[in-house]
Amino acid sequence: MSEAPQGNKGFHKRTLLLGAVLSAAVAYVTTYSDMVVKGMQLGVLQFAPGAVGSFLLVYGAVKVLRAFGKLRWMTSADLLVIYLMLFAAVFVSTRGFTEKLMPAPVYLNYYADPINQYAQRFIPYVKPALVAFDPKGELKQPVAVEFYESMRSGSIPWGKWIRPLAMWFLLYLLLAWSLFCIGVILRRQWADHERLTFPHTILPTRLLDESIARQFLRSPLTWMGFALAFIPFLINGIHLAVPTFPQIPLLFWNVQNLFTSPPWNQMFGTSIFVSFAAMGFAYFLPNDLLFSLWFFFVLTRLADVGAAAYGIELQNMPSYPTRHYIGYQVAGAYVVIAFVFVRSGWGYYKRVVQSALRWQPDPSTGEAMSGRWAVWGLLTGFVGILAWCVWAGVSIWLAVALWSIFLFVTCTVMARSVAEAGFLMTETSFKPSDIVGIFSAKSLWGNTSWTHIAFLDAIFFRDLRGMLLSLFLDSQQLAPRHGLRRAALPILFAVAIVVAFVSASASELWLHYTRGGVNLYGYPNANVSWAFTDATNALTGADKLTPPSPLWFSVGIAVTGLLYYLRNTFMGFPLHPLGYALCPSWTMYVIWFPVLVTWVVKSLIQRYGGYNLYLRALPFFLGMILGEFSCAALWALLASTTGLLAPDFPWP
């Protein structure tokens, strides 16, 4: 970092301060939007609408001030610093961590009753430092009751929350550090050797590169796409304030209810969301991946119909919006995909590890850190995570198994889905405990381990939206393009993460204790509820599913292996293994229709207009991303400052 950037040297120090202030502000706005407005989740996408919209406001302000001779010192590197800090702030403050964390330290004390027996199964085994209530005290203590029902008098009990929030944040920092080290190791293989496109870097590159930005922002197609996406959500927002104003329906829930007779009425939940931003991102994906995503999604619904036609009982995957037989296939697919990643880059990974173990000079230059330090940093972070879990009460072998699957299978495959497929959400269809449970009886893991595994499931494992690894990878691609040293990335991310967590956690506590958690957005609390319901079923042996999970896990392994074989054997084979692995996720539940529409449009463009027309249409699709996310940021700002109602956006 330097006071006066020179070429690729760094950014101005004042930018870090500005980024910290903006991170705190956007953490509050996104928290308020998620929890109070509810219909506009600004942190669920890996290309987060809250971050993009906030950056566009900053970008526009900078452009205006520059026109009047102000802010001449701000370079592309400075703007990139703000861009990355806003993304980190949104991820940390919403679905990535804080939003899921806040109900956990008081959930058991408030919801324990004679039916669920939480007071017998979990509360005696809770580590006191991880909760805001006294595990040895009575149920429904004031700190929990007022969190959910609001305060009648008095002040927010800040003191009871400091220790549990600090302990959980420590684990999050260890995870973030481990993911950053993984990102450093993966970047060279995925970017330099496999030449992945990292679709989420396309739009910021077009805005931050002055020559490209000028051409992009002056293109009529950009503003046509912007208007197409911006105007419907503007109209829908006005409709909420003035009910006589017309509305444009964009969300169609539960279209499977149109089928009323068996076996078609046994189809799993299917909805249609019209997201112009999703269409914009989908335009940059390879056609085979586009086709595979919607094809396998539709196939999962047809599989339900076929199973029902033969009288097969359809059971749901615990905690996920898919069937059991699909969820375990996905788990098997993830394992194979992770194995293929390692195998395809084995020579590179082997050299990196050997360099670290033998303390050899690392030829890496211009990286965020050397490969050697990344390996040792990852090892240190992983050991720190294990030590934290053992301290909490999780069995060491369970901690190793769960976190190994999470870091090296789930997170890695999800990051690949973003880097290669531009995937907008990173929610899976299984938890690490689902895979471990194939090889070990869950009922034997013990109450102490299950108590804290339930916390880990709710806060980290079940929902990966807002995952930092994809941001860390994208940032390493963007930095050298815009004059920012990769070595500066840990500094700016550390500042943004700490500031955003403080701002978001304070905002969450203020909202809960003044409005009452039962009146706020219900997903975070439901997420904790699902985790402890699963833990209860595991301890009591009530989680037995038929047919057995190992069968479908093996099917997933076999199908994914076959898809890789066919792609390597037959040129142009249209089915992509990532499409199979991602098809039943909540992400595809939300974007399958935009993906289908984009596949049709893009295929027609390339068939009749060729590559030249494809390139000419790029500004239009990028404009749709800008339009939808700009409107989301506008309504979030208005809702958090004026109390206006905001329209629902198609990424719940």
PDB file of C-alpha atoms in Angstrom, residues 316-586:
ATOM      1  CA  ASN A 316     -37.177 -35.364   1.029  1.00  0.00           C
ATOM      2  CA  MET A 317     -33.542 -34.620   1.768  1.00  0.00           C
ATOM      3  CA  PRO A 318     -33.305 -33.321   5.354  1.00  0.00           C
ATOM      4  CA  SER A 319     -32.900 -29.505   5.396  1.00  0.00           C
ATOM      5  CA  TYR A 320     -32.768 -29.140   1.601  1.00  0.00           C
ATOM      6  CA  PRO A 321     -35.295 -28.444  -1.168  1.00  0.00           C
ATOM      7  CA  THR A 322     -34.801 -31.710  -3.018  1.00  0.00           C
ATOM      8  CA  ARG A 323     -35.507 -35.424  -2.736  1.00  0.00           C
ATOM      9  CA  HIS A 324     -33.373 -37.789  -0.698  1.00  0.00           C
ATOM     10  CA  TYR A 325     -32.406 -39.897  -3.699  1.00  0.00           C
ATOM     11  CA  ILE A 326     -31.248 -36.760  -5.530  1.00  0.00           C
ATOM     12  CA  GLY A 327     -29.395 -35.181  -2.595  1.00  0.00           C
ATOM     13  CA  TYR A 328     -27.137 -38.183  -2.064  1.00  0.00           C
ATOM     14  CA  GLN A 329     -26.428 -38.449  -5.784  1.00  0.00           C
ATOM     15  CA  VAL A 330     -25.234 -34.857  -5.613  1.00  0.00           C
ATOM     16  CA  ALA A 331     -22.968 -35.718  -2.674  1.00  0.00           C
ATOM     17  CA  GLY A 332     -21.376 -38.470  -4.746  1.00  0.00           C
ATOM     18  CA  ALA A 333     -21.035 -36.108  -7.701  1.00  0.00           C
ATOM     19  CA  TYR A 334     -19.206 -33.528  -5.576  1.00  0.00           C
ATOM     20  CA  VAL A 335     -16.687 -36.119  -4.412  1.00  0.00           C
ATOM     21  CA  VAL A 336     -15.914 -37.172  -7.993  1.00  0.00           C
ATOM     22  CA  ILE A 337     -15.656 -33.579  -9.226  1.00  0.00           C
ATOM     23  CA  ALA A 338     -13.258 -32.679  -6.400  1.00  0.00           C
ATOM     24  CA  PHE A 339     -11.183 -35.761  -7.244  1.00  0.00           C
ATOM     25  CA  VAL A 340     -11.053 -34.754 -10.919  1.00  0.00           C
ATOM     26  CA  PHE A 341      -9.876 -31.259  -9.936  1.00  0.00           C
ATOM     27  CA  VAL A 342      -7.002 -32.711  -7.940  1.00  0.00           C
ATOM     28  CA  ARG A 343      -6.119 -35.247 -10.606  1.00  0.00           C
ATOM     29  CA  SER A 344      -6.121 -32.699 -13.434  1.00  0.00           C
ATOM     30  CA  GLY A 345      -3.753 -30.417 -11.528  1.00  0.00           C
ATOM     31  CA  TRP A 346      -1.794 -33.093  -9.701  1.00  0.00           C
ATOM     32  CA  GLY A 347       1.583 -32.023 -11.026  1.00  0.00           C
ATOM     33  CA  TYR A 348       1.042 -28.417  -9.940  1.00  0.00           C
ATOM     34  CA  TYR A 349      -0.357 -29.260  -6.497  1.00  0.00           C
ATOM     35  CA  LYS A 350       2.456 -31.727  -5.919  1.00  0.00           C
ATOM     36  CA  ARG A 351       5.078 -29.075  -6.692  1.00  0.00           C
ATOM     37  CA  VAL A 352       3.410 -26.564  -4.364  1.00  0.00           C
ATOM     38  CA  VAL A 353       3.320 -29.015  -1.454  1.00  0.00           C
ATOM     39  CA  GLN A 354       6.878 -30.193  -2.079  1.00  0.00           C
ATOM     40  CA  SER A 355       8.056 -26.595  -2.137  1.00  0.00           C
ATOM     41  CA  ALA A 356       6.416 -26.012   1.239  1.00  0.00           C
ATOM     42  CA  LEU A 357       7.708 -29.203   2.865  1.00  0.00           C
ATOM     43  CA  ARG A 358      11.270 -28.835   1.592  1.00  0.00           C
ATOM     44  CA  TRP A 359      11.336 -25.066   2.128  1.00  0.00           C
ATOM     45  CA  GLN A 360      12.458 -24.576  -1.449  1.00  0.00           C
ATOM     46  CA  PRO A 361      12.469 -21.159  -3.162  1.00  0.00           C
ATOM     47  CA  ASP A 362       9.053 -20.463  -4.663  1.00  0.00           C
ATOM     48  CA  PRO A 363       9.072 -19.091  -8.227  1.00  0.00           C
ATOM     49  CA  SER A 364       5.672 -17.437  -7.661  1.00  0.00           C
ATOM     50  CA  THR A 365       5.781 -13.700  -8.281  1.00  0.00           C
ATOM     51  CA  GLY A 366       2.961 -11.225  -8.066  1.00  0.00           C
ATOM     52  CA  GLU A 367       0.769 -13.567  -6.018  1.00  0.00           C
ATOM     53  CA  ALA A 368      -1.066 -12.666  -2.812  1.00  0.00           C
ATOM     54  CA  MET A 369       1.474 -14.888  -1.061  1.00  0.00           C
ATOM     55  CA  SER A 370       3.881 -17.590  -2.141  1.00  0.00           C
ATOM     56  CA  GLY A 371       2.617 -21.117  -2.629  1.00  0.00           C
ATOM     57  CA  ARG A 372       4.781 -22.210   0.286  1.00  0.00           C
ATOM     58  CA  TRP A 373       3.200 -19.718   2.671  1.00  0.00           C
ATOM     59  CA  ALA A 374      -0.260 -20.586   1.344  1.00  0.00           C
ATOM     60  CA  VAL A 375       0.262 -24.261   2.215  1.00  0.00           C
ATOM     61  CA  TRP A 376       1.532 -23.495   5.700  1.00  0.00           C
ATOM     62  CA  GLY A 377      -1.170 -20.874   6.161  1.00  0.00           C
ATOM     63  CA  LEU A 378      -3.838 -23.395   5.197  1.00  0.00           C
ATOM     64  CA  LEU A 379      -2.377 -25.976   7.561  1.00  0.00           C
ATOM     65  CA  THR A 380      -2.284 -23.432  10.386  1.00  0.00           C
ATOM     66  CA  GLY A 381      -5.867 -22.337   9.745  1.00  0.00           C
ATOM     67  CA  PHE A 382      -7.102 -25.929   9.537  1.00  0.00           C
ATOM     68  CA  VAL A 383      -5.387 -26.891  12.785  1.00  0.00           C
ATOM     69  CA  GLY A 384      -6.862 -23.779  14.397  1.00  0.00           C
ATOM     70  CA  ILE A 385     -10.348 -24.793  13.262  1.00  0.00           C
ATOM     71  CA  LEU A 386      -9.864 -28.306  14.638  1.00  0.00           C
ATOM     72  CA  ALA A 387      -8.571 -26.957  17.951  1.00  0.00           C
ATOM     73  CA  TRP A 388     -11.606 -24.688  18.236  1.00  0.00           C
ATOM     74  CA  CYS A 389     -13.983 -27.596  17.556  1.00  0.00           C
ATOM     75  CA  VAL A 390     -12.272 -29.922  20.032  1.00  0.00           C
ATOM     76  CA  TRP A 391     -12.408 -27.132  22.628  1.00  0.00           C
ATOM     77  CA  ALA A 392     -16.148 -26.807  21.939  1.00  0.00           C
ATOM     78  CA  GLY A 393     -16.672 -30.538  22.412  1.00  0.00           C
ATOM     79  CA  VAL A 394     -16.683 -32.085  18.931  1.00  0.00           C
ATOM     80  CA  SER A 395     -14.856 -35.391  18.599  1.00  0.00           C
ATOM     81  CA  ILE A 396     -11.507 -34.895  16.856  1.00  0.00           C
ATOM     82  CA  TRP A 397     -12.180 -37.499  14.185  1.00  0.00           C
ATOM     83  CA  LEU A 398     -15.560 -35.953  13.416  1.00  0.00           C
ATOM     84  CA  ALA A 399     -14.043 -32.474  13.258  1.00  0.00           C
ATOM     85  CA  VAL A 400     -11.372 -33.667  10.806  1.00  0.00           C
ATOM     86  CA  ALA A 401     -13.911 -35.461   8.610  1.00  0.00           C
ATOM     87  CA  LEU A 402     -16.526 -32.698   8.579  1.00  0.00           C
ATOM     88  CA  TRP A 403     -14.163 -29.806   7.932  1.00  0.00           C
ATOM     89  CA  SER A 404     -12.146 -31.744   5.341  1.00  0.00           C
ATOM     90  CA  ILE A 405     -15.310 -32.428   3.350  1.00  0.00           C
ATOM     91  CA  PHE A 406     -16.482 -28.850   3.785  1.00  0.00           C
ATOM     92  CA  LEU A 407     -13.235 -27.149   2.767  1.00  0.00           C
ATOM     93  CA  PHE A 408     -11.821 -29.500   0.153  1.00  0.00           C
ATOM     94  CA  VAL A 409     -15.000 -30.875  -1.425  1.00  0.00           C
ATOM     95  CA  THR A 410     -18.000 -28.608  -0.860  1.00  0.00           C
ATOM     96  CA  CYS A 411     -16.315 -25.192  -0.885  1.00  0.00           C
ATOM     97  CA  THR A 412     -13.955 -26.135  -3.706  1.00  0.00           C
ATOM     98  CA  VAL A 413     -16.708 -27.442  -5.985  1.00  0.00           C
ATOM     99  CA  MET A 414     -18.895 -24.439  -5.190  1.00  0.00           C
ATOM    100  CA  ALA A 415     -16.013 -22.079  -5.983  1.00  0.00           C
ATOM    101  CA  ARG A 416     -15.483 -23.940  -9.249  1.00  0.00           C
ATOM    102  CA  SER A 417     -19.153 -23.490 -10.107  1.00  0.00           C
ATOM    103  CA  VAL A 418     -18.642 -19.727  -9.764  1.00  0.00           C
ATOM    104  CA  ALA A 419     -15.262 -19.561 -11.521  1.00  0.00           C
ATOM    105  CA  GLU A 420     -16.305 -21.745 -14.461  1.00  0.00           C
ATOM    106  CA  ALA A 421     -20.088 -21.442 -14.594  1.00  0.00           C
ATOM    107  CA  GLY A 422     -20.642 -17.994 -13.097  1.00  0.00           C
ATOM    108  CA  PHE A 423     -23.083 -19.591 -10.664  1.00  0.00           C
ATOM    109  CA  LEU A 424     -25.025 -16.972  -8.720  1.00  0.00           C
ATOM    110  CA  MET A 425     -25.645 -18.943  -5.526  1.00  0.00           C
ATOM    111  CA  THR A 426     -23.526 -21.454  -3.638  1.00  0.00           C
ATOM    112  CA  GLU A 427     -26.020 -23.601  -1.778  1.00  0.00           C
ATOM    113  CA  THR A 428     -25.552 -27.352  -1.916  1.00  0.00           C
ATOM    114  CA  SER A 429     -27.962 -30.254  -1.430  1.00  0.00           C
ATOM    115  CA  PHE A 430     -26.136 -32.028   1.403  1.00  0.00           C
ATOM    116  CA  LYS A 431     -24.138 -31.369   4.564  1.00  0.00           C
ATOM    117  CA  PRO A 432     -20.752 -32.882   5.443  1.00  0.00           C
ATOM    118  CA  SER A 433     -22.471 -34.946   8.142  1.00  0.00           C
ATOM    119  CA  ASP A 434     -24.601 -36.601   5.440  1.00  0.00           C
ATOM    120  CA  ILE A 435     -21.470 -38.036   3.810  1.00  0.00           C
ATOM    121  CA  VAL A 436     -19.801 -39.005   7.093  1.00  0.00           C
ATOM    122  CA  GLY A 437     -23.069 -40.650   8.157  1.00  0.00           C
ATOM    123  CA  ILE A 438     -22.795 -43.087   5.248  1.00  0.00           C
ATOM    124  CA  PHE A 439     -19.750 -44.648   6.885  1.00  0.00           C
ATOM    125  CA  SER A 440     -20.601 -44.179  10.573  1.00  0.00           C
ATOM    126  CA  ALA A 441     -23.823 -44.457  12.573  1.00  0.00           C
ATOM    127  CA  LYS A 442     -24.873 -40.914  13.447  1.00  0.00           C
ATOM    128  CA  SER A 443     -26.606 -42.031  16.636  1.00  0.00           C
ATOM    129  CA  LEU A 444     -23.211 -43.024  18.066  1.00  0.00           C
ATOM    130  CA  TRP A 445     -21.602 -39.594  17.700  1.00  0.00           C
ATOM    131  CA  GLY A 446     -22.816 -38.472  21.119  1.00  0.00           C
ATOM    132  CA  ASN A 447     -24.803 -35.530  22.463  1.00  0.00           C
ATOM    133  CA  THR A 448     -21.814 -33.238  22.964  1.00  0.00           C
ATOM    134  CA  SER A 449     -20.609 -33.618  19.389  1.00  0.00           C
ATOM    135  CA  TRP A 450     -24.105 -33.358  17.914  1.00  0.00           C
ATOM    136  CA  THR A 451     -24.923 -30.241  19.920  1.00  0.00           C
ATOM    137  CA  HIS A 452     -22.037 -28.365  18.366  1.00  0.00           C
ATOM    138  CA  ILE A 453     -22.356 -30.007  14.938  1.00  0.00           C
ATOM    139  CA  ALA A 454     -25.883 -28.579  14.857  1.00  0.00           C
ATOM    140  CA  PHE A 455     -24.443 -25.122  15.530  1.00  0.00           C
ATOM    141  CA  LEU A 456     -21.844 -25.653  12.791  1.00  0.00           C
ATOM    142  CA  ASP A 457     -24.503 -26.852  10.353  1.00  0.00           C
ATOM    143  CA  ALA A 458     -26.636 -23.776  10.972  1.00  0.00           C
ATOM    144  CA  ILE A 459     -23.841 -21.210  10.896  1.00  0.00           C
ATOM    145  CA  PHE A 460     -21.436 -22.699   8.331  1.00  0.00           C
ATOM    146  CA  PHE A 461     -22.202 -26.024   6.665  1.00  0.00           C
ATOM    147  CA  ARG A 462     -25.824 -26.054   5.462  1.00  0.00           C
ATOM    148  CA  ASP A 463     -26.016 -22.853   3.430  1.00  0.00           C
ATOM    149  CA  LEU A 464     -22.852 -21.632   1.675  1.00  0.00           C
ATOM    150  CA  ARG A 465     -24.335 -18.524   0.082  1.00  0.00           C
ATOM    151  CA  GLY A 466     -22.017 -15.592   0.660  1.00  0.00           C
ATOM    152  CA  MET A 467     -18.983 -17.898   0.555  1.00  0.00           C
ATOM    153  CA  LEU A 468     -15.704 -15.987   0.603  1.00  0.00           C
ATOM    154  CA  LEU A 469     -13.633 -18.402  -1.512  1.00  0.00           C
ATOM    155  CA  SER A 470     -15.156 -17.296  -4.815  1.00  0.00           C
ATOM    156  CA  LEU A 471     -14.597 -13.642  -3.854  1.00  0.00           C
ATOM    157  CA  PHE A 472     -10.963 -14.375  -2.993  1.00  0.00           C
ATOM    158  CA  LEU A 473     -10.447 -16.040  -6.376  1.00  0.00           C
ATOM    159  CA  ASP A 474     -12.141 -13.244  -8.320  1.00  0.00           C
ATOM    160  CA  SER A 475     -10.155 -10.601  -6.435  1.00  0.00           C
ATOM    161  CA  GLN A 476      -6.863 -12.221  -7.435  1.00  0.00           C
ATOM    162  CA  GLN A 477      -7.952 -12.031 -11.074  1.00  0.00           C
ATOM    163  CA  LEU A 478      -9.079  -8.418 -10.866  1.00  0.00           C
ATOM    164  CA  ALA A 479      -6.167  -6.972  -8.879  1.00  0.00           C
ATOM    165  CA  PRO A 480      -3.365  -6.999 -11.505  1.00  0.00           C
ATOM    166  CA  ARG A 481      -5.724  -5.759 -14.225  1.00  0.00           C
ATOM    167  CA  HIS A 482      -6.345  -2.524 -12.350  1.00  0.00           C
ATOM    168  CA  GLY A 483      -3.036  -1.678 -10.713  1.00  0.00           C
ATOM    169  CA  LEU A 484      -3.595  -3.355  -7.336  1.00  0.00           C
ATOM    170  CA  ARG A 485      -1.003  -5.650  -5.814  1.00  0.00           C
ATOM    171  CA  ARG A 486      -2.388  -9.038  -4.826  1.00  0.00           C
ATOM    172  CA  ALA A 487      -0.333  -8.837  -1.629  1.00  0.00           C
ATOM    173  CA  ALA A 488      -2.622  -5.999  -0.481  1.00  0.00           C
ATOM    174  CA  LEU A 489      -5.733  -8.180  -0.613  1.00  0.00           C
ATOM    175  CA  PRO A 490      -5.435  -9.703   2.904  1.00  0.00           C
ATOM    176  CA  ILE A 491      -5.260  -6.210   4.417  1.00  0.00           C
ATOM    177  CA  LEU A 492      -8.360  -4.816   2.764  1.00  0.00           C
ATOM    178  CA  PHE A 493     -10.364  -7.999   3.321  1.00  0.00           C
ATOM    179  CA  ALA A 494      -9.393  -8.112   7.007  1.00  0.00           C
ATOM    180  CA  VAL A 495     -10.528  -4.518   7.530  1.00  0.00           C
ATOM    181  CA  ALA A 496     -13.806  -5.045   5.670  1.00  0.00           C
ATOM    182  CA  ILE A 497     -14.612  -8.298   7.471  1.00  0.00           C
ATOM    183  CA  VAL A 498     -14.000  -6.925  10.964  1.00  0.00           C
ATOM    184  CA  VAL A 499     -15.810  -3.628  10.363  1.00  0.00           C
ATOM    185  CA  ALA A 500     -18.771  -5.308   8.668  1.00  0.00           C
ATOM    186  CA  PHE A 501     -19.154  -7.892  11.425  1.00  0.00           C
ATOM    187  CA  VAL A 502     -19.184  -5.248  14.154  1.00  0.00           C
ATOM    188  CA  SER A 503     -21.695  -3.133  12.235  1.00  0.00           C
ATOM    189  CA  ALA A 504     -23.926  -6.052  11.236  1.00  0.00           C
ATOM    190  CA  SER A 505     -23.966  -7.766  14.645  1.00  0.00           C
ATOM    191  CA  ALA A 506     -24.796  -4.478  16.388  1.00  0.00           C
ATOM    192  CA  SER A 507     -27.535  -3.827  13.817  1.00  0.00           C
ATOM    193  CA  GLU A 508     -28.936  -7.342  14.247  1.00  0.00           C
ATOM    194  CA  LEU A 509     -29.089  -7.021  18.032  1.00  0.00           C
ATOM    195  CA  TRP A 510     -30.711  -3.601  17.807  1.00  0.00           C
ATOM    196  CA  LEU A 511     -33.340  -4.860  15.354  1.00  0.00           C
ATOM    197  CA  HIS A 512     -34.115  -8.004  17.364  1.00  0.00           C
ATOM    198  CA  TYR A 513     -34.375  -6.332  20.749  1.00  0.00           C
ATOM    199  CA  THR A 514     -36.404  -3.371  19.480  1.00  0.00           C
ATOM    200  CA  ARG A 515     -38.658  -5.104  16.933  1.00  0.00           C
ATOM    201  CA  GLY A 516     -38.615  -8.717  18.119  1.00  0.00           C
ATOM    202  CA  GLY A 517     -37.087 -11.574  16.166  1.00  0.00           C
ATOM    203  CA  VAL A 518     -40.490 -13.161  15.507  1.00  0.00           C
ATOM    204  CA  ASN A 519     -41.384 -10.079  13.453  1.00  0.00           C
ATOM    205  CA  LEU A 520     -38.212 -10.148  11.362  1.00  0.00           C
ATOM    206  CA  TYR A 521     -37.131 -12.303   8.414  1.00  0.00           C
ATOM    207  CA  GLY A 522     -37.742 -15.901   9.449  1.00  0.00           C
ATOM    208  CA  TYR A 523     -35.100 -17.792   7.461  1.00  0.00           C
ATOM    209  CA  PRO A 524     -32.148 -17.397   9.889  1.00  0.00           C
ATOM    210  CA  ASN A 525     -34.173 -18.801  12.765  1.00  0.00           C
ATOM    211  CA  ALA A 526     -35.598 -21.590  10.613  1.00  0.00           C
ATOM    212  CA  ASN A 527     -32.044 -22.456   9.570  1.00  0.00           C
ATOM    213  CA  VAL A 528     -31.099 -23.094  13.217  1.00  0.00           C
ATOM    214  CA  SER A 529     -34.326 -25.019  13.744  1.00  0.00           C
ATOM    215  CA  TRP A 530     -33.560 -27.350  10.831  1.00  0.00           C
ATOM    216  CA  ALA A 531     -30.090 -28.028  12.213  1.00  0.00           C
ATOM    217  CA  PHE A 532     -31.318 -29.074  15.658  1.00  0.00           C
ATOM    218  CA  THR A 533     -34.192 -31.071  14.165  1.00  0.00           C
ATOM    219  CA  ASP A 534     -31.657 -33.029  12.104  1.00  0.00           C
ATOM    220  CA  ALA A 535     -29.467 -33.493  15.186  1.00  0.00           C
ATOM    221  CA  THR A 536     -32.465 -34.773  17.159  1.00  0.00           C
ATOM    222  CA  ASN A 537     -33.360 -37.247  14.412  1.00  0.00           C
ATOM    223  CA  ALA A 538     -29.756 -38.448  14.254  1.00  0.00           C
ATOM    224  CA  LEU A 539     -29.514 -39.004  18.013  1.00  0.00           C
ATOM    225  CA  THR A 540     -32.835 -40.853  18.159  1.00  0.00           C
ATOM    226  CA  GLY A 541     -32.256 -42.877  14.989  1.00  0.00           C
ATOM    227  CA  ALA A 542     -35.257 -41.261  13.293  1.00  0.00           C
ATOM    228  CA  ASP A 543     -33.261 -40.235  10.215  1.00  0.00           C
ATOM    229  CA  LYS A 544     -33.373 -43.599   8.484  1.00  0.00           C
ATOM    230  CA  LEU A 545     -34.224 -43.175   4.818  1.00  0.00           C
ATOM    231  CA  THR A 546     -35.288 -45.846   2.335  1.00  0.00           C
ATOM    232  CA  PRO A 547     -33.668 -46.876   0.055  1.00  0.00           C
ATOM    233  CA  PRO A 548     -30.395 -46.479   1.908  1.00  0.00           C
ATOM    234  CA  SER A 549     -28.230 -43.436   1.312  1.00  0.00           C
ATOM    235  CA  PRO A 550     -25.089 -45.374   0.231  1.00  0.00           C
ATOM    236  CA  LEU A 551     -26.961 -46.636  -2.838  1.00  0.00           C
ATOM    237  CA  TRP A 552     -27.712 -43.145  -4.148  1.00  0.00           C
ATOM    238  CA  PHE A 553     -24.283 -41.879  -3.137  1.00  0.00           C
ATOM    239  CA  SER A 554     -22.787 -44.637  -5.311  1.00  0.00           C
ATOM    240  CA  VAL A 555     -25.146 -43.774  -8.169  1.00  0.00           C
ATOM    241  CA  GLY A 556     -23.931 -40.171  -8.027  1.00  0.00           C
ATOM    242  CA  ILE A 557     -20.313 -41.316  -8.200  1.00  0.00           C
ATOM    243  CA  ALA A 558     -21.031 -43.624 -11.138  1.00  0.00           C
ATOM    244  CA  VAL A 559     -23.058 -41.107 -13.156  1.00  0.00           C
ATOM    245  CA  THR A 560     -20.515 -38.323 -12.682  1.00  0.00           C
ATOM    246  CA  GLY A 561     -17.666 -40.624 -13.624  1.00  0.00           C
ATOM    247  CA  LEU A 562     -19.595 -41.679 -16.729  1.00  0.00           C
ATOM    248  CA  LEU A 563     -20.225 -38.052 -17.710  1.00  0.00           C
ATOM    249  CA  TYR A 564     -16.516 -37.247 -17.467  1.00  0.00           C
ATOM    250  CA  TYR A 565     -15.678 -40.338 -19.527  1.00  0.00           C
ATOM    251  CA  LEU A 566     -18.190 -39.424 -22.245  1.00  0.00           C
ATOM    252  CA  ARG A 567     -16.958 -35.818 -22.407  1.00  0.00           C
ATOM    253  CA  ASN A 568     -13.369 -36.978 -22.751  1.00  0.00           C
ATOM    254  CA  THR A 569     -14.281 -39.617 -25.345  1.00  0.00           C
ATOM    255  CA  PHE A 570     -16.820 -37.861 -27.572  1.00  0.00           C
ATOM    256  CA  MET A 571     -16.103 -34.340 -28.749  1.00  0.00           C
ATOM    257  CA  GLY A 572     -19.098 -32.068 -28.295  1.00  0.00           C
ATOM    258  CA  PHE A 573     -20.875 -34.293 -25.770  1.00  0.00           C
ATOM    259  CA  PRO A 574     -23.567 -31.900 -24.467  1.00  0.00           C
ATOM    260  CA  LEU A 575     -23.915 -32.910 -20.798  1.00  0.00           C
ATOM    261  CA  HIS A 576     -21.624 -31.301 -18.214  1.00  0.00           C
ATOM    262  CA  PRO A 577     -20.903 -32.946 -14.807  1.00  0.00           C
ATOM    263  CA  LEU A 578     -21.332 -29.593 -13.045  1.00  0.00           C
ATOM    264  CA  GLY A 579     -24.864 -29.392 -14.415  1.00  0.00           C
ATOM    265  CA  TYR A 580     -25.632 -32.764 -12.841  1.00  0.00           C
ATOM    266  CA  ALA A 581     -24.080 -31.785  -9.504  1.00  0.00           C
ATOM    267  CA  LEU A 582     -25.828 -28.418  -9.271  1.00  0.00           C
ATOM    268  CA  CYS A 583     -29.240 -29.259 -10.732  1.00  0.00           C
ATOM    269  CA  PRO A 584     -31.293 -29.867  -7.540  1.00  0.00           C
ATOM    270  CA  SER A 585     -29.935 -26.960  -5.511  1.00  0.00           C
ATOM    271  CA  TRP A 586     -31.986 -23.978  -4.390  1.00  0.00           C
TER     272      TRP A 586
END
